[in-house]
Amino acid sequence: MIEFRGVNKWFGALNVLKDITLSVEPGEVVVVCGPSGSGKSTLIRCINGLETIRDGDLVVDGRRLGDPATNMTLLRAEIGFVFQSFNLYPHKTALENVTLAPIHVRKIQRAEAEKAGRELLAKVGLADKVNAYPAQLSGGQQQRVAIARCLGMRPKIMLFDEPTSALDPEMISEVLDVMVAVAEEGMTMMVVTHEMGFARKVAQRVVFMDAGAIVESGTPEEFFSDPKTDRSRAFLSKILRH
Amino acid sequence: MLENFSFRTIVEYLPLFGQGLITTVWLSALSFVGALAVGIVLSAMHLQRGWLFRVPAKAYIDAVRATPLLAQLYFLYFGLPRLGFILPELVVGILALSLNSGAYVAEIIRAGILSIPRGHAEAGVASGMTYVQRMRLVILPQAFKVTIPPLLGQAIVLVKDSALLSLISVAELTRAGQLLASDRFMPAEGFITIAAFYLMLYYCLKGLAALSGRWLGLAGART
């Protein structure tokens, strides 16, 4: 579904992605973790072309990025992206946020899109917030709308860029519950997060990155109980101490 | 001192002031529409990443902002006929105000668009929207709200700038004051009256700005 082969990326002189090789199968849930600045966000932002790669191959849903034959707009419609800062459209209600892209990108009839949108908002537990504007919602609620907004496009892949990092602790679980439900439906997911409970529960694989490179990759069980490298041991001891 | 102040003459000249006021209002309105058109095109050019459109737009905006409106007006009024374009004063006046104000409007619109967080555009990109869709559905509706108050401020400036058209004998409000001053040698009466009319226009536009601000505050939810 997603395949990185020898991918490199630079920001100026900084090698932010170093020779990344990684393959994600359909239906697989991969958690990406690592210290700040290790390139996790950049890694998943490359998948839908929010960042471009300098060399190597990146094939998503059978289409090679950077290939002139690949229509990025069409590809992006198949990939949901959940941002750390939600990025809801503040001038649109929750329902309008969910239906905007289906109506204009997928060309679905408004009535049909609204029906699907209401169902999705109900699914993320916000049936009563259909007509609320983002500013009237809590962070956790906004992030759930953002997830519903992605699901409205019926994506093949969902990418999450630290979806709970901007939330108050008490709102984290409501968002994670929704993500677990999405994962259990068989969605292919890549999730940048430090929520190790989430990783244990639904991830098939944990990828640990440091300084732009994948340092370690394994099942959550292996990774948490028996980290192979000093770097990952040091990282885990820091985030699991509290 | 004040016994010399002739209210009667002001009343006598009221029809003239009225006509001047009406001319000022409609030519300002027309110029503002022109300025919006110029501003939209210029800001769109200025926001392009490639230099082909961006550099000429920036050069134009700088040139307009760096030179006096009066010089621009004289260039169009005296200069263009020498180059073979002979236009009526009113057209020259409206053209000058539109082209001048358009540069400022362009910067207001550009600032409005740039004030929208990058994340909103990225969310649009990520959901497969094209550039035009992002602009139309996500960026411009939000930018529109933030630009209304400064645009009305620019409209107020434009109304005052329109006084310069009296110098190319357009019969607007300031021209009416000049006529009273020269016909009867009553500059105090003439110019205090037009000042009152300009003040009135100012309050009208300011009221509109306040109204639109309140309307936008109610209609739009901010982050």
Tab-separated table of C-alpha atoms in Angstrom:
chain	number	residue	atom	x	y	z
A	1	MET	CA	0.000	0.000	0.000
A	2	ILE	CA	2.807	2.364	0.969
A	3	GLU	CA	6.356	1.606	-0.028
A	4	PHE	CA	9.463	3.663	0.656
A	5	ARG	CA	12.622	2.492	-1.106
A	6	GLY	CA	15.813	4.354	-0.278
A	7	VAL	CA	14.031	7.672	0.248
A	8	ASN	CA	16.085	10.747	1.086
A	9	LYS	CA	14.992	14.269	1.798
A	10	TRP	CA	16.883	17.418	2.689
A	11	PHE	CA	15.800	20.723	4.180
A	12	GLY	CA	18.717	22.803	2.942
A	13	ALA	CA	21.795	21.046	4.264
A	14	LEU	CA	19.824	19.000	6.773
A	15	ASN	CA	19.237	15.397	5.777
A	16	VAL	CA	15.766	15.003	7.349
A	17	LEU	CA	15.024	11.581	5.883
A	18	LYS	CA	17.961	9.211	5.536
A	19	ASP	CA	17.656	6.275	3.225
A	20	ILE	CA	14.177	5.274	4.390
A	21	THR	CA	12.980	1.821	3.350
A	22	LEU	CA	9.630	0.819	4.710
A	23	SER	CA	6.635	-1.076	3.444
A	24	VAL	CA	3.100	-0.882	4.806
A	25	GLU	CA	0.629	-3.592	3.796
A	26	PRO	CA	-3.087	-2.988	3.201
A	27	GLY	CA	-4.948	-3.004	6.509
A	28	GLU	CA	-1.776	-2.618	8.515
A	29	VAL	CA	-1.478	-0.116	11.351
A	30	VAL	CA	2.017	1.274	11.806
A	31	VAL	CA	2.936	3.574	14.663
A	32	VAL	CA	5.894	5.884	14.103
A	33	CYS	CA	7.616	7.271	17.170
A	34	GLY	CA	10.878	8.941	18.040
A	35	PRO	CA	12.261	12.122	19.535
A	36	SER	CA	11.222	15.523	18.287
A	37	GLY	CA	12.954	16.480	15.060
A	38	SER	CA	13.592	12.873	14.092
A	39	GLY	CA	11.652	13.192	10.826
A	40	LYS	CA	8.455	11.321	11.769
A	41	SER	CA	6.096	14.037	10.589
A	42	THR	CA	8.112	14.637	7.453
A	43	LEU	CA	7.956	10.911	6.733
A	44	ILE	CA	4.177	10.750	6.692
A	45	ARG	CA	3.788	14.154	5.030
A	46	CYS	CA	5.746	12.759	2.081
A	47	ILE	CA	3.137	10.068	1.541
A	48	ASN	CA	0.468	12.487	0.335
A	49	GLY	CA	2.940	14.894	-1.179
A	50	LEU	CA	2.725	17.657	1.426
A	51	GLU	CA	6.505	17.295	1.291
A	52	THR	CA	8.469	16.181	-1.740
A	53	ILE	CA	11.314	13.705	-1.674
A	54	ARG	CA	14.687	14.264	-3.272
A	55	ASP	CA	15.626	10.726	-4.227
A	56	GLY	CA	14.498	7.162	-3.807
A	57	ASP	CA	11.112	5.708	-4.649
A	58	LEU	CA	7.848	6.226	-2.849
A	59	VAL	CA	4.930	4.203	-4.176
A	60	VAL	CA	1.495	4.770	-2.675
A	61	ASP	CA	-1.528	2.722	-3.708
A	62	GLY	CA	0.372	1.541	-6.771
A	63	ARG	CA	1.290	5.063	-7.880
A	64	ARG	CA	4.810	6.416	-7.827
A	65	LEU	CA	5.155	9.906	-6.358
A	66	GLY	CA	7.005	12.392	-8.492
A	67	ASP	CA	6.055	10.442	-11.607
A	68	PRO	CA	4.407	12.824	-14.085
A	69	ALA	CA	1.752	10.173	-14.707
A	70	THR	CA	0.671	10.308	-11.060
A	71	ASN	CA	-2.162	12.738	-10.490
A	72	MET	CA	-1.463	13.960	-6.960
A	73	THR	CA	-4.915	15.497	-6.554
A	74	LEU	CA	-6.567	12.150	-7.255
A	75	LEU	CA	-4.109	10.293	-5.052
A	76	ARG	CA	-4.621	12.694	-2.158
A	77	ALA	CA	-8.348	12.117	-2.306
A	78	GLU	CA	-7.608	8.494	-1.373
A	79	ILE	CA	-5.491	9.457	1.637
A	80	GLY	CA	-6.896	10.968	4.813
A	81	PHE	CA	-4.569	13.205	6.780
A	82	VAL	CA	-5.194	14.176	10.391
A	83	PHE	CA	-3.132	17.130	11.608
A	84	GLN	CA	-1.823	17.866	15.056
A	85	SER	CA	-3.546	21.245	14.942
A	86	PHE	CA	-6.825	19.869	13.510
A	87	ASN	CA	-6.947	22.478	10.730
A	88	LEU	CA	-10.715	22.488	10.526
A	89	TYR	CA	-12.196	25.174	8.305
A	90	PRO	CA	-13.302	27.749	10.897
A	91	HIS	CA	-15.957	29.303	8.662
A	92	LYS	CA	-17.719	25.984	8.150
A	93	THR	CA	-19.841	23.955	10.553
A	94	ALA	CA	-18.780	20.472	11.610
A	95	LEU	CA	-21.056	18.958	8.968
A	96	GLU	CA	-19.815	21.341	6.266
A	97	ASN	CA	-16.239	20.470	7.186
A	98	VAL	CA	-17.053	16.815	6.626
A	99	THR	CA	-19.000	17.279	3.386
A	100	LEU	CA	-16.886	19.948	1.658
A	101	ALA	CA	-14.373	17.663	-0.045
A	102	PRO	CA	-16.869	14.865	-0.835
A	103	ILE	CA	-19.102	17.394	-2.602
A	104	HIS	CA	-16.405	19.309	-4.443
A	105	VAL	CA	-13.696	16.713	-4.965
A	106	ARG	CA	-15.681	13.479	-5.143
A	107	LYS	CA	-18.643	15.235	-6.790
A	108	ILE	CA	-21.136	13.476	-4.520
A	109	GLN	CA	-24.665	14.912	-4.360
A	110	ARG	CA	-25.075	17.321	-1.456
A	111	ALA	CA	-27.969	15.409	0.133
A	112	GLU	CA	-26.081	12.159	-0.036
A	113	ALA	CA	-22.890	13.716	1.311
A	114	GLU	CA	-24.805	15.283	4.201
A	115	LYS	CA	-26.431	12.000	5.076
A	116	ALA	CA	-23.035	10.290	5.099
A	117	GLY	CA	-21.576	13.230	7.023
A	118	ARG	CA	-24.202	13.010	9.745
A	119	GLU	CA	-23.567	9.299	10.073
A	120	LEU	CA	-19.834	9.865	10.377
A	121	LEU	CA	-20.255	12.584	12.972
A	122	ALA	CA	-22.538	10.238	14.909
A	123	LYS	CA	-19.885	7.569	14.618
A	124	VAL	CA	-17.271	9.813	16.209
A	125	GLY	CA	-19.781	10.690	18.927
A	126	LEU	CA	-20.711	14.159	17.727
A	127	ALA	CA	-24.252	13.705	16.438
A	128	ASP	CA	-25.302	16.723	18.504
A	129	LYS	CA	-22.538	18.979	17.134
A	130	VAL	CA	-23.430	18.772	13.470
A	131	ASN	CA	-24.127	22.488	13.200
A	132	ALA	CA	-21.433	23.704	15.588
A	133	TYR	CA	-18.545	25.805	14.317
A	134	PRO	CA	-15.011	24.629	15.167
A	135	ALA	CA	-14.551	27.512	17.616
A	136	GLN	CA	-17.483	26.174	19.610
A	137	LEU	CA	-15.894	22.745	19.998
A	138	SER	CA	-13.242	21.473	22.392
A	139	GLY	CA	-9.917	20.269	21.027
A	140	GLY	CA	-10.934	16.639	21.312
A	141	GLN	CA	-14.194	17.304	19.529
A	142	GLN	CA	-12.419	19.241	16.781
A	143	GLN	CA	-10.002	16.400	16.225
A	144	ARG	CA	-12.884	13.928	16.003
A	145	VAL	CA	-14.527	16.152	13.387
A	146	ALA	CA	-11.200	16.186	11.547
A	147	ILE	CA	-11.150	12.387	11.547
A	148	ALA	CA	-14.743	12.281	10.322
A	149	ARG	CA	-13.757	14.782	7.617
A	150	CYS	CA	-11.110	12.337	6.375
A	151	LEU	CA	-13.450	9.350	6.563
A	152	GLY	CA	-15.999	11.255	4.487
A	153	MET	CA	-13.708	10.819	1.506
A	154	ARG	CA	-13.732	7.018	2.011
A	155	PRO	CA	-9.942	6.914	1.968
A	156	LYS	CA	-7.808	3.846	1.442
A	157	ILE	CA	-5.127	5.139	3.786
A	158	MET	CA	-5.272	7.323	6.881
A	159	LEU	CA	-2.254	9.257	8.116
A	160	PHE	CA	-2.170	10.783	11.589
A	161	ASP	CA	0.427	13.413	12.487
A	162	GLU	CA	0.556	13.531	16.287
A	163	PRO	CA	-3.234	13.664	16.514
A	164	THR	CA	-3.358	13.944	20.303
A	165	SER	CA	-0.316	16.119	21.017
A	166	ALA	CA	-2.282	19.360	21.079
A	167	LEU	CA	-4.978	18.019	23.370
A	168	ASP	CA	-5.628	18.271	27.075
A	169	PRO	CA	-4.963	14.905	28.729
A	170	GLU	CA	-8.616	14.234	29.441
A	171	MET	CA	-9.487	14.587	25.751
A	172	ILE	CA	-6.861	12.238	24.445
A	173	SER	CA	-8.797	9.047	25.052
A	174	GLU	CA	-11.913	10.189	23.179
A	175	VAL	CA	-9.772	10.731	20.083
A	176	LEU	CA	-7.822	7.501	20.539
A	177	ASP	CA	-11.087	5.550	20.878
A	178	VAL	CA	-12.179	6.829	17.487
A	179	MET	CA	-8.801	5.931	15.994
A	180	VAL	CA	-9.020	2.429	17.447
A	181	ALA	CA	-12.469	2.022	15.904
A	182	VAL	CA	-11.120	3.135	12.517
A	183	ALA	CA	-8.194	0.735	12.808
A	184	GLU	CA	-10.484	-2.149	13.734
A	185	GLU	CA	-12.406	-1.608	10.519
A	186	GLY	CA	-9.272	-2.581	8.633
A	187	MET	CA	-8.024	0.849	7.576
A	188	THR	CA	-4.403	1.110	6.492
A	189	MET	CA	-2.947	3.584	8.959
A	190	MET	CA	0.327	5.301	9.730
A	191	VAL	CA	0.231	7.103	13.030
A	192	VAL	CA	2.890	9.398	14.410
A	193	THR	CA	2.254	9.284	18.132
A	194	HIS	CA	3.755	8.679	21.519
A	195	GLU	CA	0.566	7.064	22.795
A	196	MET	CA	2.052	3.693	23.580
A	197	GLY	CA	-1.254	2.305	24.825
A	198	PHE	CA	-2.683	2.913	21.380
A	199	ALA	CA	0.332	1.296	19.765
A	200	ARG	CA	-0.002	-1.817	21.922
A	201	LYS	CA	-3.694	-2.077	21.249
A	202	VAL	CA	-3.919	-1.756	17.478
A	203	ALA	CA	-0.521	-1.432	15.845
A	204	GLN	CA	1.002	-4.377	14.031
A	205	ARG	CA	4.310	-2.581	13.935
A	206	VAL	CA	6.164	0.198	15.683
A	207	VAL	CA	8.795	2.132	13.776
A	208	PHE	CA	11.302	4.094	15.824
A	209	MET	CA	13.046	6.983	14.115
A	210	ASP	CA	15.991	9.074	15.175
A	211	ALA	CA	17.819	11.825	13.286
A	212	GLY	CA	15.985	11.092	10.039
A	213	ALA	CA	16.597	7.363	9.931
A	214	ILE	CA	14.566	4.324	10.915
A	215	VAL	CA	16.534	2.901	13.808
A	216	GLU	CA	14.289	0.075	14.794
A	217	SER	CA	11.121	-1.591	13.633
A	218	GLY	CA	9.152	-4.420	15.176
A	219	THR	CA	5.894	-5.515	16.764
A	220	PRO	CA	4.762	-3.375	19.708
A	221	GLU	CA	5.430	-6.325	21.991
A	222	GLU	CA	9.047	-6.648	20.840
A	223	PHE	CA	9.650	-2.946	20.791
A	224	PHE	CA	8.327	-2.146	24.240
A	225	SER	CA	9.607	-5.173	26.106
A	226	ASP	CA	12.885	-5.654	24.330
A	227	PRO	CA	14.136	-2.556	22.506
A	228	LYS	CA	17.196	-3.448	20.456
A	229	THR	CA	19.162	-0.219	20.391
A	230	ASP	CA	20.531	2.096	23.049
A	231	ARG	CA	18.763	4.996	21.404
A	232	SER	CA	15.330	3.373	21.594
A	233	ARG	CA	15.961	2.180	25.144
A	234	ALA	CA	16.843	5.709	26.196
A	235	PHE	CA	13.768	7.063	24.409
A	236	LEU	CA	11.401	4.532	25.956
A	237	SER	CA	12.772	5.064	29.439
A	238	LYS	CA	12.018	8.756	29.060
A	239	ILE	CA	8.481	8.503	27.758
A	240	LEU	CA	7.387	5.574	29.903
A	241	ARG	CA	8.799	6.881	33.170
A	242	HIS	CA	5.775	9.008	34.011
B	1	MET	CA	-14.855	88.345	12.825
B	2	LEU	CA	-17.697	85.889	12.644
B	3	GLU	CA	-20.113	88.588	11.500
B	4	ASN	CA	-18.401	88.292	8.150
B	5	PHE	CA	-19.317	84.619	7.922
B	6	SER	CA	-22.184	84.370	5.477
B	7	PHE	CA	-24.485	81.468	6.140
B	8	ARG	CA	-26.817	82.911	3.566
B	9	THR	CA	-24.279	82.430	0.802
B	10	ILE	CA	-23.774	78.840	1.863
B	11	VAL	CA	-27.494	78.226	1.619
B	12	GLU	CA	-27.543	79.978	-1.722
B	13	TYR	CA	-24.824	77.665	-2.990
B	14	LEU	CA	-26.327	74.510	-1.488
B	15	PRO	CA	-27.554	73.125	-4.844
B	16	LEU	CA	-24.004	73.415	-6.152
B	17	PHE	CA	-22.627	71.643	-3.092
B	18	GLY	CA	-25.331	69.005	-3.463
B	19	GLN	CA	-24.289	68.335	-7.032
B	20	GLY	CA	-20.647	68.212	-6.024
B	21	LEU	CA	-21.469	65.805	-3.217
B	22	ILE	CA	-23.383	63.511	-5.563
B	23	THR	CA	-20.527	63.544	-8.057
B	24	THR	CA	-18.007	62.791	-5.311
B	25	VAL	CA	-20.102	59.884	-4.089
B	26	TRP	CA	-20.638	58.186	-7.407
B	27	LEU	CA	-17.193	58.753	-8.787
B	28	SER	CA	-15.689	57.458	-5.552
B	29	ALA	CA	-17.960	54.441	-5.654
B	30	LEU	CA	-17.035	53.717	-9.243
B	31	SER	CA	-13.341	54.226	-8.508
B	32	PHE	CA	-13.582	51.892	-5.538
B	33	VAL	CA	-15.102	49.176	-7.694
B	34	GLY	CA	-12.256	49.773	-10.142
B	35	ALA	CA	-9.744	49.648	-7.283
B	36	LEU	CA	-11.186	46.316	-6.148
B	37	ALA	CA	-10.803	44.897	-9.636
B	38	VAL	CA	-7.239	46.192	-9.931
B	39	GLY	CA	-6.462	45.011	-6.399
B	40	ILE	CA	-7.783	41.494	-6.928
B	41	VAL	CA	-5.752	41.035	-10.095
B	42	LEU	CA	-2.599	42.550	-8.566
B	43	SER	CA	-2.827	40.536	-5.355
B	44	ALA	CA	-3.352	37.331	-7.323
B	45	MET	CA	-0.272	38.184	-9.397
B	46	HIS	CA	1.738	39.107	-6.316
B	47	LEU	CA	0.899	35.806	-4.609
B	48	GLN	CA	2.259	33.693	-7.449
B	49	ARG	CA	5.463	31.879	-6.723
B	50	GLY	CA	6.901	32.425	-10.202
B	51	TRP	CA	8.488	35.816	-10.875
B	52	LEU	CA	6.712	36.371	-14.199
B	53	PHE	CA	3.580	37.790	-12.556
B	54	ARG	CA	4.904	38.532	-9.095
B	55	VAL	CA	7.672	40.950	-10.071
B	56	PRO	CA	5.557	43.236	-12.316
B	57	ALA	CA	2.806	43.341	-9.690
B	58	LYS	CA	5.289	44.239	-6.971
B	59	ALA	CA	6.909	46.880	-9.177
B	60	TYR	CA	3.532	48.438	-9.929
B	61	ILE	CA	2.503	48.495	-6.273
B	62	ASP	CA	5.819	50.035	-5.244
B	63	ALA	CA	5.648	52.630	-8.012
B	64	VAL	CA	2.156	53.700	-7.011
B	65	ARG	CA	2.929	53.812	-3.322
B	66	ALA	CA	6.176	55.707	-3.823
B	67	THR	CA	4.760	58.527	-5.944
B	68	PRO	CA	2.221	61.231	-5.069
B	69	LEU	CA	-1.319	60.716	-6.315
B	70	LEU	CA	-1.241	64.242	-7.701
B	71	ALA	CA	1.753	63.369	-9.872
B	72	GLN	CA	-0.022	60.248	-11.079
B	73	LEU	CA	-3.127	62.256	-11.844
B	74	TYR	CA	-1.166	64.868	-13.773
B	75	PHE	CA	0.630	62.156	-15.684
B	76	LEU	CA	-2.674	60.680	-16.804
B	77	TYR	CA	-4.328	64.034	-17.443
B	78	PHE	CA	-1.517	65.889	-19.175
B	79	GLY	CA	0.733	63.024	-20.176
B	80	LEU	CA	-1.667	60.603	-21.828
B	81	PRO	CA	-3.020	63.051	-24.425
B	82	ARG	CA	0.580	63.683	-25.528
B	83	LEU	CA	0.873	59.940	-26.073
B	84	GLY	CA	-2.312	59.915	-28.107
B	85	PHE	CA	-4.921	58.915	-25.531
B	86	ILE	CA	-7.467	61.655	-25.135
B	87	LEU	CA	-10.001	60.906	-22.439
B	88	PRO	CA	-12.603	63.047	-20.651
B	89	GLU	CA	-11.572	64.469	-17.234
B	90	LEU	CA	-14.018	62.290	-15.376
B	91	VAL	CA	-12.688	59.136	-16.968
B	92	VAL	CA	-9.117	60.191	-16.245
B	93	GLY	CA	-10.090	60.940	-12.665
B	94	ILE	CA	-11.787	57.615	-12.069
B	95	LEU	CA	-8.930	55.825	-13.796
B	96	ALA	CA	-6.346	57.570	-11.618
B	97	LEU	CA	-8.198	56.808	-8.395
B	98	SER	CA	-8.797	53.178	-9.401
B	99	LEU	CA	-5.200	52.581	-10.400
B	100	ASN	CA	-3.868	54.326	-7.307
B	101	SER	CA	-6.215	52.805	-4.756
B	102	GLY	CA	-5.914	49.430	-6.474
B	103	ALA	CA	-2.302	49.156	-5.333
B	104	TYR	CA	-3.316	49.642	-1.708
B	105	VAL	CA	-6.301	47.313	-2.076
B	106	ALA	CA	-3.959	44.673	-3.519
B	107	GLU	CA	-1.836	44.799	-0.378
B	108	ILE	CA	-4.917	44.582	1.845
B	109	ILE	CA	-6.229	41.537	-0.008
B	110	ARG	CA	-2.813	39.897	-0.062
B	111	ALA	CA	-2.406	40.437	3.669
B	112	GLY	CA	-5.883	38.987	4.199
B	113	ILE	CA	-5.045	35.864	2.238
B	114	LEU	CA	-1.689	35.463	3.986
B	115	SER	CA	-3.372	35.822	7.370
B	116	ILE	CA	-5.195	32.529	6.873
B	117	PRO	CA	-3.168	29.812	8.606
B	118	ARG	CA	-1.211	27.570	6.247
B	119	GLY	CA	-2.799	24.547	7.876
B	120	HIS	CA	-6.188	25.350	6.353
B	121	ALA	CA	-4.723	25.300	2.876
B	122	GLU	CA	-2.853	22.105	3.726
B	123	ALA	CA	-6.072	20.474	4.887
B	124	GLY	CA	-7.525	21.376	1.512
B	125	VAL	CA	-4.497	19.989	-0.293
B	126	ALA	CA	-4.657	16.785	1.734
B	127	SER	CA	-8.293	16.226	0.836
B	128	GLY	CA	-7.549	16.443	-2.871
B	129	MET	CA	-8.743	19.974	-3.595
B	130	THR	CA	-7.242	21.849	-6.514
B	131	TYR	CA	-5.661	25.277	-6.053
B	132	VAL	CA	-8.804	26.983	-7.328
B	133	GLN	CA	-11.056	24.943	-5.033
B	134	ARG	CA	-8.875	25.751	-2.033
B	135	MET	CA	-8.991	29.430	-2.826
B	136	ARG	CA	-12.712	29.473	-3.485
B	137	LEU	CA	-13.882	27.212	-0.662
B	138	VAL	CA	-11.332	27.657	2.105
B	139	ILE	CA	-9.098	30.717	1.778
B	140	LEU	CA	-11.102	33.502	0.151
B	141	PRO	CA	-14.266	33.203	2.281
B	142	GLN	CA	-12.085	33.605	5.367
B	143	ALA	CA	-9.849	36.282	3.869
B	144	PHE	CA	-12.930	38.238	2.788
B	145	LYS	CA	-13.981	38.694	6.402
B	146	VAL	CA	-10.641	40.021	7.583
B	147	THR	CA	-10.284	42.395	4.649
B	148	ILE	CA	-13.642	44.148	4.993
B	149	PRO	CA	-12.612	46.617	7.730
B	150	PRO	CA	-9.313	47.705	6.098
B	151	LEU	CA	-11.035	47.906	2.707
B	152	LEU	CA	-13.575	50.326	4.143
B	153	GLY	CA	-10.664	52.286	5.572
B	154	GLN	CA	-9.214	52.461	2.083
B	155	ALA	CA	-12.609	53.608	0.785
B	156	ILE	CA	-12.489	56.518	3.231
B	157	VAL	CA	-9.024	57.458	1.952
B	158	LEU	CA	-10.283	57.224	-1.613
B	159	VAL	CA	-13.162	59.627	-0.939
B	160	LYS	CA	-10.722	62.177	0.426
B	161	ASP	CA	-8.289	61.618	-2.447
B	162	SER	CA	-11.069	62.306	-4.905
B	163	ALA	CA	-10.748	65.972	-3.876
B	164	LEU	CA	-7.647	66.122	-6.072
B	165	LEU	CA	-9.867	65.700	-9.120
B	166	SER	CA	-10.949	69.305	-8.575
B	167	LEU	CA	-7.529	70.169	-9.991
B	168	ILE	CA	-8.419	68.659	-13.338
B	169	SER	CA	-11.763	70.515	-13.272
B	170	VAL	CA	-14.029	67.648	-12.323
B	171	ALA	CA	-17.085	69.238	-10.722
B	172	GLU	CA	-16.980	67.330	-7.452
B	173	LEU	CA	-17.364	68.526	-3.898
B	174	THR	CA	-14.044	70.317	-3.459
B	175	ARG	CA	-14.551	72.023	-6.804
B	176	ALA	CA	-17.825	73.406	-5.465
B	177	GLY	CA	-15.938	74.877	-2.523
B	178	GLN	CA	-13.397	76.401	-4.880
B	179	LEU	CA	-16.163	77.985	-6.927
B	180	LEU	CA	-17.673	79.634	-3.895
B	181	ALA	CA	-14.236	80.801	-2.877
B	182	SER	CA	-13.481	82.326	-6.263
B	183	ASP	CA	-16.948	83.615	-7.255
B	184	ARG	CA	-17.664	85.430	-4.010
B	185	PHE	CA	-14.260	85.366	-2.420
B	186	MET	CA	-15.611	83.347	0.479
B	187	PRO	CA	-13.027	80.584	1.047
B	188	ALA	CA	-13.992	80.153	4.705
B	189	GLU	CA	-17.616	79.431	3.850
B	190	GLY	CA	-16.740	77.335	0.843
B	191	PHE	CA	-14.201	75.054	2.464
B	192	ILE	CA	-15.846	74.681	5.854
B	193	THR	CA	-18.969	73.509	4.060
B	194	ILE	CA	-17.208	70.900	2.006
B	195	ALA	CA	-15.370	69.786	5.132
B	196	ALA	CA	-18.741	69.192	6.764
B	197	PHE	CA	-19.871	67.142	3.796
B	198	TYR	CA	-16.685	65.074	3.812
B	199	LEU	CA	-17.144	64.497	7.521
B	200	MET	CA	-20.646	63.278	6.816
B	201	LEU	CA	-19.372	60.849	4.174
B	202	TYR	CA	-16.708	59.688	6.604
B	203	TYR	CA	-19.289	58.857	9.249
B	204	CYS	CA	-21.424	57.033	6.702
B	205	LEU	CA	-18.511	54.792	5.709
B	206	LYS	CA	-17.427	54.354	9.300
B	207	GLY	CA	-20.957	53.314	10.210
B	208	LEU	CA	-20.885	50.828	7.383
B	209	ALA	CA	-17.567	49.459	8.652
B	210	ALA	CA	-18.943	49.071	12.178
B	211	LEU	CA	-22.086	47.426	10.828
B	212	SER	CA	-20.142	45.000	8.663
B	213	GLY	CA	-17.833	44.231	11.563
B	214	ARG	CA	-20.777	43.380	13.770
B	215	TRP	CA	-22.422	41.368	11.014
B	216	LEU	CA	-19.229	39.420	10.348
B	217	GLY	CA	-18.667	38.871	14.034
B	218	LEU	CA	-22.092	37.303	14.315
B	219	ALA	CA	-22.087	35.346	11.102
B	220	GLY	CA	-18.583	33.983	11.274
B	221	ALA	CA	-17.082	31.813	13.948
B	222	ARG	CA	-13.453	32.532	14.531
B	223	THR	CA	-10.838	30.128	15.839
